[in-house]
JSON list of C-alpha atoms and ligand atoms in Angstrom, two decimals:
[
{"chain": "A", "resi": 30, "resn": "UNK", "atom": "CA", "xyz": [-52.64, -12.74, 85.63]},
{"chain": "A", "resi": 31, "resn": "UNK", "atom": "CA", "xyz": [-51.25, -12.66, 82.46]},
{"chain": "A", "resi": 32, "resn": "UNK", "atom": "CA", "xyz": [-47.42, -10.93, 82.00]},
{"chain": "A", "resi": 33, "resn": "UNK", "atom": "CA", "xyz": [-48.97, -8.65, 79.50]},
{"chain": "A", "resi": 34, "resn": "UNK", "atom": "CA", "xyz": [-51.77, -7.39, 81.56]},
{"chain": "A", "resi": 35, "resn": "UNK", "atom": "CA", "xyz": [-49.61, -6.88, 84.62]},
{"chain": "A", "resi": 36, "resn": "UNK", "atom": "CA", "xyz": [-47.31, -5.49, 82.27]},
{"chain": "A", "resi": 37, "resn": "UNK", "atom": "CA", "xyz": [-49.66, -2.75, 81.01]},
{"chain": "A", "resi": 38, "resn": "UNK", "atom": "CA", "xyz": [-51.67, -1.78, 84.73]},
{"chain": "A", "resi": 39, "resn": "UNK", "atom": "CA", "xyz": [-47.86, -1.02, 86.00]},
{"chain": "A", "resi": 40, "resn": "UNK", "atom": "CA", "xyz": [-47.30, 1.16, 83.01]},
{"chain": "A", "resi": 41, "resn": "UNK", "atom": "CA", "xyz": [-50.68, 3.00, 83.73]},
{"chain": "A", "resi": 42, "resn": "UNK", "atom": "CA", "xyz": [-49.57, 3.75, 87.01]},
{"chain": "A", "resi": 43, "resn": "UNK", "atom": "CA", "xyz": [-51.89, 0.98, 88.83]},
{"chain": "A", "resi": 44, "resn": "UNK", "atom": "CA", "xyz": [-51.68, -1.67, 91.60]},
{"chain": "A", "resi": 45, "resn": "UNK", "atom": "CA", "xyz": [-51.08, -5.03, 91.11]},
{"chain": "A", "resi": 46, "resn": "UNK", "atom": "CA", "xyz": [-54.27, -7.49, 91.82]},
{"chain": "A", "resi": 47, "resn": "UNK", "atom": "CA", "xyz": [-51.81, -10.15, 93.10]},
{"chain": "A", "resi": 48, "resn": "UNK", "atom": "CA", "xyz": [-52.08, -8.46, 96.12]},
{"chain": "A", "resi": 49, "resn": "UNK", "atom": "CA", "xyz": [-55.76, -8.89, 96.39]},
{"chain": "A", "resi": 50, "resn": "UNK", "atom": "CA", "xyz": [-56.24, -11.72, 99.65]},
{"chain": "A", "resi": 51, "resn": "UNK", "atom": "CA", "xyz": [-59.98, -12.10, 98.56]},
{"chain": "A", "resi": 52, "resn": "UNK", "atom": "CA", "xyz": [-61.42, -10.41, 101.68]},
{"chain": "A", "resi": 53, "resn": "UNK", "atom": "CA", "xyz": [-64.23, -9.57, 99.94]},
{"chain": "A", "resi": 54, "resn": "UNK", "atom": "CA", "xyz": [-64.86, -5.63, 101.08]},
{"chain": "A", "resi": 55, "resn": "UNK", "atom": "CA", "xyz": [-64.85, -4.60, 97.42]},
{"chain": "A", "resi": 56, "resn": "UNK", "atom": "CA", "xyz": [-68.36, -6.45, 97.17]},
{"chain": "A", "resi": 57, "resn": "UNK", "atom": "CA", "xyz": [-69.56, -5.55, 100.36]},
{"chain": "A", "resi": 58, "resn": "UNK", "atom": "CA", "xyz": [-69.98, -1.76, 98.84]},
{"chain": "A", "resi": 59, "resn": "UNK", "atom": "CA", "xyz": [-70.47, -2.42, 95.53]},
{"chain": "A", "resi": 60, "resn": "UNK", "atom": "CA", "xyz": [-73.54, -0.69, 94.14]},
{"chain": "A", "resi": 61, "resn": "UNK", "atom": "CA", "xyz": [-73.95, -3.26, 91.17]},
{"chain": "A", "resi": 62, "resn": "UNK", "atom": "CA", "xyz": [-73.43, -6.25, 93.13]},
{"chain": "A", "resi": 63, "resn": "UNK", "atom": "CA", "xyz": [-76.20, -5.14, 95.33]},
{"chain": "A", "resi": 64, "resn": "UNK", "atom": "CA", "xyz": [-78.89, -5.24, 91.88]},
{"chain": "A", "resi": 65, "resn": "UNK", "atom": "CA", "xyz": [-77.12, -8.34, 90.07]},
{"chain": "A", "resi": 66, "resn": "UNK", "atom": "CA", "xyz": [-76.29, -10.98, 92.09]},
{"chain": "A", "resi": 67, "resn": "UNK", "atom": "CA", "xyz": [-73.85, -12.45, 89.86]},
{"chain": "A", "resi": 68, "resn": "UNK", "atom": "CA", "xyz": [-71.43, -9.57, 89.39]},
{"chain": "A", "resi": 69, "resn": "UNK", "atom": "CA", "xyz": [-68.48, -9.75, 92.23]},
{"chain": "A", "resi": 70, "resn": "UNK", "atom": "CA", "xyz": [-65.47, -7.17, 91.84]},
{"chain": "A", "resi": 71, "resn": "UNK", "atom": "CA", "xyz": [-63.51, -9.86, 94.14]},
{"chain": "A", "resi": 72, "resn": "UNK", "atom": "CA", "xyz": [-64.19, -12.74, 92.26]},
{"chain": "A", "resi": 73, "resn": "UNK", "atom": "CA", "xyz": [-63.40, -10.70, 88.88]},
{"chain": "A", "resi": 74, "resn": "UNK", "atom": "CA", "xyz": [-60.09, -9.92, 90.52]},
{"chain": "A", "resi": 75, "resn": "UNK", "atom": "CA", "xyz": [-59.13, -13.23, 90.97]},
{"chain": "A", "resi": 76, "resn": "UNK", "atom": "CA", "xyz": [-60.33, -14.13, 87.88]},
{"chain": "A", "resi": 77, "resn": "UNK", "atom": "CA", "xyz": [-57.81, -11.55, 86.19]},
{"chain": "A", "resi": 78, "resn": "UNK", "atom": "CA", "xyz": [-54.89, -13.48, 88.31]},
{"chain": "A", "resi": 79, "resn": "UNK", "atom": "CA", "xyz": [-55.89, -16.69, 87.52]},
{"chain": "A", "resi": 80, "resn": "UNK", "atom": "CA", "xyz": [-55.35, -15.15, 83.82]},
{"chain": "A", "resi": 81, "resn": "UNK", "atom": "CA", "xyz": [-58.92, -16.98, 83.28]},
{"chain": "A", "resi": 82, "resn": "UNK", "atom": "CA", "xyz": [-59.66, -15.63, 79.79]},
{"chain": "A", "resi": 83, "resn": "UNK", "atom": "CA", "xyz": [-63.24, -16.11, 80.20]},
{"chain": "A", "resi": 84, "resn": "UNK", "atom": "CA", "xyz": [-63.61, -12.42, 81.82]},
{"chain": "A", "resi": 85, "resn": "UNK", "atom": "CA", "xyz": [-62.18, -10.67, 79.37]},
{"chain": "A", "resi": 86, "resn": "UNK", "atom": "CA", "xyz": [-64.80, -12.14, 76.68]},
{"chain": "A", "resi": 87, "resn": "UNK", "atom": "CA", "xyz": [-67.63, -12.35, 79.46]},
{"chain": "A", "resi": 88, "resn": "UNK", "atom": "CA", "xyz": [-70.43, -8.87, 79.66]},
{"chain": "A", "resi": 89, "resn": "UNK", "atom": "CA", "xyz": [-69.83, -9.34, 83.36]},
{"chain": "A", "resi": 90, "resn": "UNK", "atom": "CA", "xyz": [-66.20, -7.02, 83.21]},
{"chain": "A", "resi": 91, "resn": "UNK", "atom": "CA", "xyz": [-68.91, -4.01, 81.73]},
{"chain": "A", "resi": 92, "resn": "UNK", "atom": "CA", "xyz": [-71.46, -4.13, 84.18]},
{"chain": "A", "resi": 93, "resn": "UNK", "atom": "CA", "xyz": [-69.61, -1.99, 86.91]},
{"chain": "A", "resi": 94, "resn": "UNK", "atom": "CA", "xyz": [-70.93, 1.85, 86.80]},
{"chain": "A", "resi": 95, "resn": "UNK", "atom": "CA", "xyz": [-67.10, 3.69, 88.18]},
{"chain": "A", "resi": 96, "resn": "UNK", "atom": "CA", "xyz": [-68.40, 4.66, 91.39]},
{"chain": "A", "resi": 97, "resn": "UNK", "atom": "CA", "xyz": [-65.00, 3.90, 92.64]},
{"chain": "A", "resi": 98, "resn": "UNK", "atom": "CA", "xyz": [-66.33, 3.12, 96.34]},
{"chain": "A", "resi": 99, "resn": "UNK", "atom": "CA", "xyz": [-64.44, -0.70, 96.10]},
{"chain": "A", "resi": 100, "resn": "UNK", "atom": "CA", "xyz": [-60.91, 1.51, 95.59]},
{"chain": "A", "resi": 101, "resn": "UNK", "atom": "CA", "xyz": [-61.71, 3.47, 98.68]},
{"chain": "A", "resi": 102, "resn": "UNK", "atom": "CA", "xyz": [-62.53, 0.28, 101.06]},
{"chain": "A", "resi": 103, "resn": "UNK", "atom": "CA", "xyz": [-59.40, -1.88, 99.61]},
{"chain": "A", "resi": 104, "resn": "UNK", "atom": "CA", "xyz": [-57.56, -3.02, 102.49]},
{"chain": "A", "resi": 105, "resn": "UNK", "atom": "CA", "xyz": [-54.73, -3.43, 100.60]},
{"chain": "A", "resi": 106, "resn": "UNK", "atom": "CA", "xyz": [-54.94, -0.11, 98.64]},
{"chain": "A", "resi": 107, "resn": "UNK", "atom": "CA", "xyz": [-55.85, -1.37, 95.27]},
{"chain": "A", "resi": 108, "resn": "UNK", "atom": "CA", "xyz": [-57.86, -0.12, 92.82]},
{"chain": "A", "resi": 109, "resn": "UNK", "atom": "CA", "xyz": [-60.04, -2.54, 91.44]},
{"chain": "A", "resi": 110, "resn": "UNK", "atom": "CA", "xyz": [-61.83, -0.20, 89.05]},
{"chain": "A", "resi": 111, "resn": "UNK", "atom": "CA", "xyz": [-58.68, 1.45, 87.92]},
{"chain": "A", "resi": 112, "resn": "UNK", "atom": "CA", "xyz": [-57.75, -2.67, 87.50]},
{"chain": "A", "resi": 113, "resn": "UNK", "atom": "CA", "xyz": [-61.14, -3.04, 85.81]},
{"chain": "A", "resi": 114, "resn": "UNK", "atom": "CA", "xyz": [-60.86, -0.48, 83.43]},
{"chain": "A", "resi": 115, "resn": "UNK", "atom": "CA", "xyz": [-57.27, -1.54, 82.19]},
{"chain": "A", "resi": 116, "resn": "UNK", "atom": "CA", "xyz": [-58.64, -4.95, 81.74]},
{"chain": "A", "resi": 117, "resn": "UNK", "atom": "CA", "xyz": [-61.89, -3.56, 79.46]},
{"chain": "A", "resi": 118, "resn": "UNK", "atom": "CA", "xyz": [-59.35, -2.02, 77.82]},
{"chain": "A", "resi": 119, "resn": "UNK", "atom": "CA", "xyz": [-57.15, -4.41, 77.21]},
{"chain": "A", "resi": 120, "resn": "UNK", "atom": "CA", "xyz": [-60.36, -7.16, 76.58]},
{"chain": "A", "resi": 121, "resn": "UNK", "atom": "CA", "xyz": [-61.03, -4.58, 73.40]},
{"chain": "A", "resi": 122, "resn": "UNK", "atom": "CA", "xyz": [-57.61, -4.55, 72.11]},
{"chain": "A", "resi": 123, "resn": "UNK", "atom": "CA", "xyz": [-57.45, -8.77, 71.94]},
{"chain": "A", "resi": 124, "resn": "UNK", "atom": "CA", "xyz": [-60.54, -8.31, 69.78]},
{"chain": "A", "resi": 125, "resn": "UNK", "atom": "CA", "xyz": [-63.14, -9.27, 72.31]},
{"chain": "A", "resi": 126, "resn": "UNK", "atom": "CA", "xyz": [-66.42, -8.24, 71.31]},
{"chain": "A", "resi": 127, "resn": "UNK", "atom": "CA", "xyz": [-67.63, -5.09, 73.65]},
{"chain": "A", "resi": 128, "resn": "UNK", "atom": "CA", "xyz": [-71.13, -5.60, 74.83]},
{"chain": "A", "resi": 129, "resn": "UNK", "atom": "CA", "xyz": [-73.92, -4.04, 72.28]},
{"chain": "A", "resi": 130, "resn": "UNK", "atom": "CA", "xyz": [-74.94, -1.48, 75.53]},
{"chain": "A", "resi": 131, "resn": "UNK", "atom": "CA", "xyz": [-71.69, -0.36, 75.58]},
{"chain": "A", "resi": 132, "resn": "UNK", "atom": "CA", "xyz": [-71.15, 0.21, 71.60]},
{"chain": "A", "resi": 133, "resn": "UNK", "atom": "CA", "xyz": [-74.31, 1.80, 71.41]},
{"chain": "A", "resi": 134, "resn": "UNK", "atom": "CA", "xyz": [-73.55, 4.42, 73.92]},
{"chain": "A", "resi": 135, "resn": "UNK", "atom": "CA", "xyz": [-69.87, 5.03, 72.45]},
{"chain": "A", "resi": 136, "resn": "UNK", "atom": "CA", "xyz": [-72.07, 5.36, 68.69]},
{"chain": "A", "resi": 137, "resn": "UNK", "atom": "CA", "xyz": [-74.43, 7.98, 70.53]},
{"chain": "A", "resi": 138, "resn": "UNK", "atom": "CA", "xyz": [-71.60, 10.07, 72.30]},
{"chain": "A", "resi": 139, "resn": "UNK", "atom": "CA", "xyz": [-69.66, 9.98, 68.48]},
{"chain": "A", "resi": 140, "resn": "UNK", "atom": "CA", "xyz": [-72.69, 10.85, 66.61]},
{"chain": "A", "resi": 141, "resn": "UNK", "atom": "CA", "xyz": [-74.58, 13.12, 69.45]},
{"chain": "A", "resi": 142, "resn": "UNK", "atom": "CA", "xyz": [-71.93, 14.06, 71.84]},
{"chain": "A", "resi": 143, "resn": "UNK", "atom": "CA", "xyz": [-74.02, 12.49, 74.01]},
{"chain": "A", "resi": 144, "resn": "UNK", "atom": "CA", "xyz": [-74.66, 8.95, 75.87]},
{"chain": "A", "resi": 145, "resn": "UNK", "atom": "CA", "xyz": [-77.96, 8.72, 75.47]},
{"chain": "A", "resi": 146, "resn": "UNK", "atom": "CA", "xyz": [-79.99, 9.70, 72.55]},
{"chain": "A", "resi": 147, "resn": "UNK", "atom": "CA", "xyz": [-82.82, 11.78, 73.01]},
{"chain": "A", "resi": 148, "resn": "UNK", "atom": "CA", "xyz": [-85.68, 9.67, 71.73]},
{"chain": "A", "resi": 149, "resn": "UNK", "atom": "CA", "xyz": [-89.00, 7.95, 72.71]},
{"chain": "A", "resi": 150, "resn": "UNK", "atom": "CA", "xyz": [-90.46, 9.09, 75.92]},
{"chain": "A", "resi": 151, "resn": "UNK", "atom": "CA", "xyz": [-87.56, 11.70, 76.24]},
{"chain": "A", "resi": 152, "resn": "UNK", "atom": "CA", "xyz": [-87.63, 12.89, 73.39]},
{"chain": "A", "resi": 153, "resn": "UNK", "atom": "CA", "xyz": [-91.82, 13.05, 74.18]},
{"chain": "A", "resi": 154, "resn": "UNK", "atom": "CA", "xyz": [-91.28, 14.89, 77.04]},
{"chain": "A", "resi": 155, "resn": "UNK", "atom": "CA", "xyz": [-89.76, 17.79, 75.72]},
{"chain": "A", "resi": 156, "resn": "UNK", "atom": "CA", "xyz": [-92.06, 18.22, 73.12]},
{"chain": "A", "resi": 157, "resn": "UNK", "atom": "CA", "xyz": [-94.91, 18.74, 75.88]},
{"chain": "A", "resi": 158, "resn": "UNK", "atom": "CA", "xyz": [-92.82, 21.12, 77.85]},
{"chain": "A", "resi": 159, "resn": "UNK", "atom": "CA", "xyz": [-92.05, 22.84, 74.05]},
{"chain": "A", "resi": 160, "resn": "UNK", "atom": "CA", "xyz": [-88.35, 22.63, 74.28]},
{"chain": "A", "resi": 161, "resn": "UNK", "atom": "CA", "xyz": [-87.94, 22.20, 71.18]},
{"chain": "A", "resi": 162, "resn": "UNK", "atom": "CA", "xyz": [-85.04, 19.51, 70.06]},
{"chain": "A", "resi": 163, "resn": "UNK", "atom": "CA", "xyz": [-81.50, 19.65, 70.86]},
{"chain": "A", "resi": 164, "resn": "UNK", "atom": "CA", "xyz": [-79.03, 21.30, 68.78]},
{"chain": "A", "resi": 165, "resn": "UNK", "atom": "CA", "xyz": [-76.42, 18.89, 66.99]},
{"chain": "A", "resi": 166, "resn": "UNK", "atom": "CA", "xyz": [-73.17, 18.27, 69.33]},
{"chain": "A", "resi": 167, "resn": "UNK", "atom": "CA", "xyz": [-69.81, 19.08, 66.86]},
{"chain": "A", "resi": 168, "resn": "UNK", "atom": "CA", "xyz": [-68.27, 15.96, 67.86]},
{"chain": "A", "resi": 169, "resn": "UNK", "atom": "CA", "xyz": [-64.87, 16.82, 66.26]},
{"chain": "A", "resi": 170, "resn": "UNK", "atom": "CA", "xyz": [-63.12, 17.52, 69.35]},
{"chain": "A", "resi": 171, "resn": "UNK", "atom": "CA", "xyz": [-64.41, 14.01, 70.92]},
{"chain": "A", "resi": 172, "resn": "UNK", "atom": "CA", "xyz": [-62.68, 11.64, 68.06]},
{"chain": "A", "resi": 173, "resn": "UNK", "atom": "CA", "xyz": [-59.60, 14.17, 67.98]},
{"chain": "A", "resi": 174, "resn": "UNK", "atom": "CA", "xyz": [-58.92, 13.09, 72.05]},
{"chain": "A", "resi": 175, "resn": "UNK", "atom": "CA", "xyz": [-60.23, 9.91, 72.61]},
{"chain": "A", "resi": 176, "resn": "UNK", "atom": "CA", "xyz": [-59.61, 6.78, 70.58]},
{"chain": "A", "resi": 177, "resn": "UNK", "atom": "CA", "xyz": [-63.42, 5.70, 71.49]},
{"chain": "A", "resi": 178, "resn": "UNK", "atom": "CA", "xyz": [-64.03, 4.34, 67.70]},
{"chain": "A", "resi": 179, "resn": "UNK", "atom": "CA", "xyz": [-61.48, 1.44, 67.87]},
{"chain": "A", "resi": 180, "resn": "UNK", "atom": "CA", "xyz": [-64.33, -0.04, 70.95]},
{"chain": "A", "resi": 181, "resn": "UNK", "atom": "CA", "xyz": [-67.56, -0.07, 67.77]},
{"chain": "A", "resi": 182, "resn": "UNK", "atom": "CA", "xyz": [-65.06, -1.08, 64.76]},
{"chain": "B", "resi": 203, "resn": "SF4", "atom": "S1", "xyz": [-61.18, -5.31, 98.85]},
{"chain": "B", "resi": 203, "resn": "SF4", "atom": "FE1", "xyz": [-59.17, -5.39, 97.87]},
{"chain": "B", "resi": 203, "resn": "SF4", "atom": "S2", "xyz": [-58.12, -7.11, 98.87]},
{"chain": "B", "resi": 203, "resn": "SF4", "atom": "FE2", "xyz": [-60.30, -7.31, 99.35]},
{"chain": "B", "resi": 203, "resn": "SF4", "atom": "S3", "xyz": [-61.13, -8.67, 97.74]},
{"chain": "B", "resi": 203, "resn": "SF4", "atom": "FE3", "xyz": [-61.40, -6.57, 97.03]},
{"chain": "B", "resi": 203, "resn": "SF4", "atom": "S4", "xyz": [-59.58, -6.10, 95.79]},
{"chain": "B", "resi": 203, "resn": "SF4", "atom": "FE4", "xyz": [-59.12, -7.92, 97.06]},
{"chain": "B", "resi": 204, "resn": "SF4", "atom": "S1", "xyz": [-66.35, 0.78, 90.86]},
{"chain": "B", "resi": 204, "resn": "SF4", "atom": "FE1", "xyz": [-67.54, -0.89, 89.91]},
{"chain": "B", "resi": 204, "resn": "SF4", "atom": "S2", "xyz": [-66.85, -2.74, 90.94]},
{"chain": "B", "resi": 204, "resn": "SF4", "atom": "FE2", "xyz": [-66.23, -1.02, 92.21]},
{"chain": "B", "resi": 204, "resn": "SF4", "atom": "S3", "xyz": [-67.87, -0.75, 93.70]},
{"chain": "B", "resi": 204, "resn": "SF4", "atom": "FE3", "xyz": [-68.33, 0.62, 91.98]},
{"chain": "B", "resi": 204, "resn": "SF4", "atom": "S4", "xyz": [-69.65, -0.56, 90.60]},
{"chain": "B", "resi": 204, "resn": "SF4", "atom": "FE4", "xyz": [-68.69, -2.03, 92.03]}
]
């Protein structure tokens, strides 16, 4: 793991991943593993020791949804999400591209106040139940405590 990553999950308070023996139990309960083979919180761990820059630019480090159940099973008391989220983080601040999911969710919650845009079949579906369409979110208060713009720039 890099000295500057390490350097930045101590000052947010989290565990160190050096500690992580590969056991595996992270994956075992990981919802997103389950749907996309590919994606392993274990091997992303040891990735981020290896300081194996190819995570931080790969999709792979935005798949996982926060459910948080791979920081409950840790054997060792780590918190790979909490390690996950520093690293996504961190991934932004070197300039690596976040995926266009990702930016287009963080455009929707600064423009909407919401993740999703109501559109298409949604936005059809509300319509037949007369609902009318949703009032404007003031998203002032968002960009005042969050410094989500700096992910889209
Ligand atoms: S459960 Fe913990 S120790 Fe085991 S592989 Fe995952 S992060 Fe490492
Ligand atoms: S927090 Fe992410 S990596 Fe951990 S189990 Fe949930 S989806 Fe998987």
């Amino acid at each position: 793991m890099s000295e500057e990553l390490r350097k930045i999950i101590l000052e947010k308070g989290g565990k160190i991943a050096g500690k992580c023996f590969q056991c595996g139990e992270c994956g075992s309960v990981c919802s997103i593993g389950y749907v996309k083979k590919d994606f392993s919180p274990r091997k992303i761990i040891y990735q981020l020791i290896l300081d194996d820059k190819s995570i931080l630019e790969s999709d792979m480090l935005w798949w996982c949804t926060a459910c948080y159940s791979c920081s409950e099973i840790c054997p060792m008391d780590l918190d790979p999400e909490g390690i996950f989220i520093v690293a996504r983080n961190h991934a932004s601040s070197l300039g690596y591209k976040v995926p266009a999911r990702i930016r287009s969710m963080i455009d929707s919650i600064l423009k909407e106040g919401m993740l999703l845009p109501v559109i298409g079949r949604a936005a059809k579906a509300r319509e037949s139940m007369k609902l009318g369409s949703l009032k404007k979110a003031d998203t002032s208060d968002i960009r005042k405590i969050t410094d989500l713009e700096r992910f889209i720039k």
